[in-house]
Short mmCIF file of C-alpha atoms in Angstrom, two decimals:
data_model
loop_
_atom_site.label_atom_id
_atom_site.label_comp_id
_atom_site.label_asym_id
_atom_site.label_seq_id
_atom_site.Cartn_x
_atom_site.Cartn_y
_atom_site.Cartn_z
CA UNK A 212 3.97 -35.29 -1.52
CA UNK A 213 2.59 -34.76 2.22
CA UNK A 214 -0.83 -34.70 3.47
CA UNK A 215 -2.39 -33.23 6.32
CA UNK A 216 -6.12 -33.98 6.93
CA UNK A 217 -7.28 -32.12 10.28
CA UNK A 218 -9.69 -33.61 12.45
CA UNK A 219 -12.05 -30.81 12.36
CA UNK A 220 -12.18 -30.45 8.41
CA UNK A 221 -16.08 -30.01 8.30
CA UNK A 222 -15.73 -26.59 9.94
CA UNK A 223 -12.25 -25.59 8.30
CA UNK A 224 -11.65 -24.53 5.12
CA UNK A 225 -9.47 -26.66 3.38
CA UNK A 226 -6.42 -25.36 1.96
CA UNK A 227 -3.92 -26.85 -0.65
CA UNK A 228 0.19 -25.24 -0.84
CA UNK A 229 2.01 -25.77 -3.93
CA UNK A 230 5.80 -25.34 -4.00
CA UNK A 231 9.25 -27.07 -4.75
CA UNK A 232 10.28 -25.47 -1.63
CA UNK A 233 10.23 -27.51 1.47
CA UNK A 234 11.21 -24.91 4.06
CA UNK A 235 8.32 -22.49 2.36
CA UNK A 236 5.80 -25.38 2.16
CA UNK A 237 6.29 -25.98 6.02
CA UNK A 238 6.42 -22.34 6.70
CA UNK A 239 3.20 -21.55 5.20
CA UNK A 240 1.50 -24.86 6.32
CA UNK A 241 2.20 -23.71 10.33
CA UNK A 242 0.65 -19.82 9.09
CA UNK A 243 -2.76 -21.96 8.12
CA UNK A 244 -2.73 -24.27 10.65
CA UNK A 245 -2.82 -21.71 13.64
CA UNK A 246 -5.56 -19.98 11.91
CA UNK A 247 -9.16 -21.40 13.13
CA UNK A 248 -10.65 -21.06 9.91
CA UNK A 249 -8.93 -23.17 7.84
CA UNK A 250 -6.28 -26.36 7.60
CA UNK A 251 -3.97 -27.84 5.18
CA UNK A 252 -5.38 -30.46 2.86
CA UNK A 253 -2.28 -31.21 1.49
CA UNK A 254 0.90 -30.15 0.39
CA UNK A 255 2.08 -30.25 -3.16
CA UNK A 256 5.89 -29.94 -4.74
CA UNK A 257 4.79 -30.28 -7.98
CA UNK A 258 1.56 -28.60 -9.87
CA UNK A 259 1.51 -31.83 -12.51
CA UNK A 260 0.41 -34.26 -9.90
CA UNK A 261 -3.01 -32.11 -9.10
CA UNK A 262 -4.77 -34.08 -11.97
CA UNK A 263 -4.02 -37.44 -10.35
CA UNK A 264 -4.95 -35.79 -6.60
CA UNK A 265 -8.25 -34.79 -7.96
CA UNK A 266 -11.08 -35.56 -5.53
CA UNK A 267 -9.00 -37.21 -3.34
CA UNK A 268 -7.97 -33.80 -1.15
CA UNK A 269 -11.72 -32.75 -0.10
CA UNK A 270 -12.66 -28.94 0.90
CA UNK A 271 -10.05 -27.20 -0.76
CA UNK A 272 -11.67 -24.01 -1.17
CA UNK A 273 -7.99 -22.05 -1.27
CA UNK A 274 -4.73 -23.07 -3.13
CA UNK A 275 -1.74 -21.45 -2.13
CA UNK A 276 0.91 -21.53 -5.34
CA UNK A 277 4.54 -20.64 -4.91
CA UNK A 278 4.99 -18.23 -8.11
CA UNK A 279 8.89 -17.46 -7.24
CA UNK A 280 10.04 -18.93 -9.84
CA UNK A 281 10.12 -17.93 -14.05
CA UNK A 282 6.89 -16.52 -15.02
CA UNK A 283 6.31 -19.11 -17.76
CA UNK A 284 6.85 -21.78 -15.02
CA UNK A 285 4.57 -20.01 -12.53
CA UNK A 286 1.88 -19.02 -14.95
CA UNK A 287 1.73 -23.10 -16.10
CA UNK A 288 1.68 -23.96 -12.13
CA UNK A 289 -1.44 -21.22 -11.58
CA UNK A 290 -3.08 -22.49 -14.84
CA UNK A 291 -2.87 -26.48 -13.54
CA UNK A 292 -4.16 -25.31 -9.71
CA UNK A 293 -7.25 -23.53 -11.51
CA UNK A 294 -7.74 -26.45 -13.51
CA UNK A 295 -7.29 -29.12 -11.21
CA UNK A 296 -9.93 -27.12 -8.24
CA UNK A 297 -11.78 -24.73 -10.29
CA UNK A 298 -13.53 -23.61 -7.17
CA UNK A 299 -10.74 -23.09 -5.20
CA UNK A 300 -9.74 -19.23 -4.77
CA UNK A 301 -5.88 -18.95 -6.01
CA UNK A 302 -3.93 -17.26 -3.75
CA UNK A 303 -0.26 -16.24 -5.26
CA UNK A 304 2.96 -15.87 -3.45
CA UNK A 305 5.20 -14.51 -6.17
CA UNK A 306 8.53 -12.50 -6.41
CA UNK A 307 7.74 -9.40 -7.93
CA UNK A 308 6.60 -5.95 -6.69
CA UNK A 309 4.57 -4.44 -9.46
CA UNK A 310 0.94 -4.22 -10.02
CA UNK A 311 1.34 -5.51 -13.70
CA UNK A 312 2.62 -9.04 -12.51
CA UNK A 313 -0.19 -8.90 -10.17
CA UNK A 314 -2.89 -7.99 -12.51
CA UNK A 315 -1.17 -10.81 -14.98
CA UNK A 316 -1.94 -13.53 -12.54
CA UNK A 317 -5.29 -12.28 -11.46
CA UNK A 318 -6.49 -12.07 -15.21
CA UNK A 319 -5.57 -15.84 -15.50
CA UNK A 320 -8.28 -16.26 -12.64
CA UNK A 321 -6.02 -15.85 -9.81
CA UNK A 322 -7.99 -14.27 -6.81
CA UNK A 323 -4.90 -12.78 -4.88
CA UNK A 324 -1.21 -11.86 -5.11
CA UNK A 325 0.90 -11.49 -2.42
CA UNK A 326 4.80 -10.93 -1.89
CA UNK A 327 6.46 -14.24 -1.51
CA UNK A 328 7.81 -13.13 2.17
CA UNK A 329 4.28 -11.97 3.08
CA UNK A 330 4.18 -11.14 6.74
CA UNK A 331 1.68 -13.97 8.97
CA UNK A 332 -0.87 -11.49 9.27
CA UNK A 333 -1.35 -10.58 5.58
CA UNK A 334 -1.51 -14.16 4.60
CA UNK A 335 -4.00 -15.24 7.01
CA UNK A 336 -6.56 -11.95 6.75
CA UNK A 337 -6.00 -12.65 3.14
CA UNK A 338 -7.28 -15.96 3.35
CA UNK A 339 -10.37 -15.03 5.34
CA UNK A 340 -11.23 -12.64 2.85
CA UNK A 341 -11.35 -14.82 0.15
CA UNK A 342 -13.14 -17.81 2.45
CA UNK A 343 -15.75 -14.76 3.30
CA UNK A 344 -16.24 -12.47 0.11
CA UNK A 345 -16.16 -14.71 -3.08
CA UNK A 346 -16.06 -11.33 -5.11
CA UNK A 347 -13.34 -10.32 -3.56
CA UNK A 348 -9.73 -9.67 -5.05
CA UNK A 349 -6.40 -9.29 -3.34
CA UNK A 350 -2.95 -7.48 -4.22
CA UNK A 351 -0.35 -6.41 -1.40
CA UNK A 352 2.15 -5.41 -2.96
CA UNK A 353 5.12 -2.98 -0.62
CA UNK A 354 5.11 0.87 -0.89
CA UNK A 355 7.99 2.48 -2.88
CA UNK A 356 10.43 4.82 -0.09
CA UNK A 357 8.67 7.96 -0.53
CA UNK A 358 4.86 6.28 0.81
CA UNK A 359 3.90 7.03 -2.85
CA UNK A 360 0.95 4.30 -4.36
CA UNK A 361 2.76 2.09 -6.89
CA UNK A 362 1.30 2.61 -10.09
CA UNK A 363 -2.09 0.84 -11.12
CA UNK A 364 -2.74 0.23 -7.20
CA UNK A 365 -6.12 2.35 -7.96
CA UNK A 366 -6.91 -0.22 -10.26
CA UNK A 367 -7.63 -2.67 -7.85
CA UNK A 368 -10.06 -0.72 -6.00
CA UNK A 369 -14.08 -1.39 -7.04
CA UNK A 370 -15.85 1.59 -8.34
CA UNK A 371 -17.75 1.64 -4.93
CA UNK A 372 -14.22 1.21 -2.68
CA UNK A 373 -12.95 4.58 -4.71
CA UNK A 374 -16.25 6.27 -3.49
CA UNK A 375 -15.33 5.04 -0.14
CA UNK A 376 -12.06 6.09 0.06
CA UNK A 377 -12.22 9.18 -0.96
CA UNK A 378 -14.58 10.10 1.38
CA UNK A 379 -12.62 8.30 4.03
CA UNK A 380 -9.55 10.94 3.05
CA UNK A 381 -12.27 13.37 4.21
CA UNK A 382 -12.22 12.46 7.05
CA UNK A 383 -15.88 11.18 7.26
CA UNK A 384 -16.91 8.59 10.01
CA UNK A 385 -18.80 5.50 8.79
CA UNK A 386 -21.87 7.06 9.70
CA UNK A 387 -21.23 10.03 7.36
CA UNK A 388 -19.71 7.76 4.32
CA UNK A 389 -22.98 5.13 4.92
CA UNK A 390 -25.45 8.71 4.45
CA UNK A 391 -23.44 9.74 1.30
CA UNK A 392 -23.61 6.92 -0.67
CA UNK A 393 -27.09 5.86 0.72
CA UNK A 394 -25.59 2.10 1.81
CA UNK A 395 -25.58 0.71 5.76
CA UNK A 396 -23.06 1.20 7.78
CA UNK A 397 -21.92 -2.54 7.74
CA UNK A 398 -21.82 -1.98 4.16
CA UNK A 399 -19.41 0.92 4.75
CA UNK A 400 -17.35 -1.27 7.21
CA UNK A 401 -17.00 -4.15 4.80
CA UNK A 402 -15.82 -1.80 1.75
CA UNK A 403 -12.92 -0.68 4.40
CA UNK A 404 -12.12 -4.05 5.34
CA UNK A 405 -11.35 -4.84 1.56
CA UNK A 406 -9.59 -1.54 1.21
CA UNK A 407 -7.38 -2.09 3.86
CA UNK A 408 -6.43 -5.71 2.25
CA UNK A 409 -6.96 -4.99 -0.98
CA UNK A 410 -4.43 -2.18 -0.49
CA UNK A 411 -2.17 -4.06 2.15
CA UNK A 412 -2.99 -0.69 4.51
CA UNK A 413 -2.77 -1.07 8.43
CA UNK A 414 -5.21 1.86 8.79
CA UNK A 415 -7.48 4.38 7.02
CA UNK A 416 -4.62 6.78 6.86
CA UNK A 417 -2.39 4.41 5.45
CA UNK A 418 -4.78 3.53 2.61
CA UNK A 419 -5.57 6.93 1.71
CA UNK A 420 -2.01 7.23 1.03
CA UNK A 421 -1.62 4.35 -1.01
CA UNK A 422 -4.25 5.28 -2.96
CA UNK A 423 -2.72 8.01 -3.78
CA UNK A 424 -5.49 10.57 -2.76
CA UNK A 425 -5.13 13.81 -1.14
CA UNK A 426 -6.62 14.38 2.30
CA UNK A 427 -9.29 16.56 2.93
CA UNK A 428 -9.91 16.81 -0.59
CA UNK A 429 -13.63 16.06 -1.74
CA UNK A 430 -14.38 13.42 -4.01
CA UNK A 431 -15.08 14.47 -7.58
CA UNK A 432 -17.23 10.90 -8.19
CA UNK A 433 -19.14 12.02 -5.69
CA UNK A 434 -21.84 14.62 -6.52
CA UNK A 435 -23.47 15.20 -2.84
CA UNK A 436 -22.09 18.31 -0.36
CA UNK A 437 -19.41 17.13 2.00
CA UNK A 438 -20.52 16.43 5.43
CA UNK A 439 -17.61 17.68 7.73
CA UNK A 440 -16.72 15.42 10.16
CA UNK A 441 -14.44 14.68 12.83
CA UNK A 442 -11.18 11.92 11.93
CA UNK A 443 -12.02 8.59 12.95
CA UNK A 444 -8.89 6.90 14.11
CA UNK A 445 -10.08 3.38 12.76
CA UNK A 446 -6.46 1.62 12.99
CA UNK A 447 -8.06 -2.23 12.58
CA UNK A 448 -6.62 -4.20 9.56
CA UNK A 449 -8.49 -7.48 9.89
CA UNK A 450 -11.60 -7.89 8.49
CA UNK A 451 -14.67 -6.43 10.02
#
C-alpha cells in the first residue's frame, strides 16, 4: 500500500483508489491530483485491508474502486469500500457498457459508474459532482454507433431532469424552462449540469439525443403551453 497525504488536505477533498493495478492506480492518482478540489488519501491494492486503514486515511469523502475485474469480486470490493467509509461517495470504474451493471452497483450504494478508460475530464467533473450535490448519481456509459440512448439511460434521469430535458429538446432557453416549471434559473442550470454528467453529454444537443427524445417535440409531463424560443447553443459540460 502507498499513501499520499497533501499538504493542503483541509481544503481538498480527500480521495481513496482501490485497485490491483499499479499502472491504473498511478494513472488515476495524477487525474485527482491536478484537480484543485481534491487529493489522494491513499492508494489501496487490496479492498480487505480498508478495515485495518480505518480512521487512519482522514477526509475521504470519495473512493475510487477498480470494478474490472469478475462481478462477484468487484461487488465484494464495492461492498468492503462502503463499509469501511460509509460516508464516502463510491465512484466505480468498471468494464462493462450497459445500464444494468450500472444500476447493479448503484443499488449496492454505489454513487457513480464510469467506463474503466474514462476520459480525464469525465472523471474529474464526476468527482465534483459528487463533492457538490450529495443527491446526486452518476452513469457514463458510451453511445451505441447509431447515437441511439442505450437502454434504461432514462432511468437515471430524476423526475424533475426529464421535465428539464424535454423542454430543453424544445429548444427553450433557461429563462423559458425556469418559467415552466416555476423553479430559478440556477435551479434550471444545475438540473443541466447533472444531465449533462448524468448522461455523459458534451452539450444540450447531445443529451437530448441520449435521452432518446425527439426535438422540437413538447413534453407530455408537462401540462403548460410551449413557450417558443430561440436554440440556446449551451455547449459547457462541467458543472455550472
Amino acid at each position: 500500500m502507498e499513501e499520499w497525504v497533501h499538504r493542503d488536505e483541509t481544503v481538498r477533498a480527500g480521495t481513496l483508489l482501490i485497485s490491483g493495478n499499479a499502472l491504473l492506480r498511478d494513472g488515476l492518482a495524477r487525474m485527482i491530483e491536478s484537480a484543485d478540489y481534491a487529493f489522494v488519501a491513499a492508494t489501496v491494492d487490496d479492498g480487505h485491508i480498508l478495515p485495518a486503514l480505518g480512521e487512519g486515511i482522514a477526509n475521504v469523502q470519495v473512493t475510487i474502486v477498480d470494478a474490472s475485474g469478475p462481478f462477484e469480486t468487484d461487488v465484494t470490493r464495492v461492498d468492503q469500500a462502503i463499509a469501511a467509509y460509509p460516508h464516502s461517495r463510491v465512484l466505480v470504474l468498471g468494464r462493462d457498457s450497459n445500464m444494468s451493471t450500472a444500476q447493479a452497483f448503484l443499488r449496492r450504494g454505489a454513487s457513480a459508474y464510469l467506463p474503466i478508460a474514462t476520459r480525464r475530464d469525465h472523471l474529474l467533473a464526476t468527482v465534483w459532482l459528487l463533492l457538490n450535490d450529495q443527491d446526486s448519481k452518476v452513469v457514463i456509459l458510451p453511445r451505441d454507433d447509431e447515437g441511439e440512448a442505450l437502454p434504461g439511460v432514462r432511468e437515471v434521469l430524476s423526475k424533475r431532469e426529464m421535465e428539464v430535458i424535454e423542454i430543453v429538446a424544445e429548444a427553450a432557453t433557461n429563462m423559458q424552462i425556469a418559467r415552466r416549471l416555476g423553479i430559478t434559473e440556477d435551479t434550471v442550470k444545475r438540473h443541466v449540469s447533472n444531465i449533462l454528467m448524468k448522461l455523459g453529454a458534451v452539450s444540450r444537443l447531445d443529451a437530448v439525443k441520449k435521452a432518446g427524445i425527439p426535438l422540437g417535440i413538447t413534453s407530455s409531463a408537462v401540462s403548460s403551453p410551449r413557450r417558443p424560443g430561440a436554440a440556446h447553443p449551451n455547449n459547457d459540460s462541467r458543472p455550472a
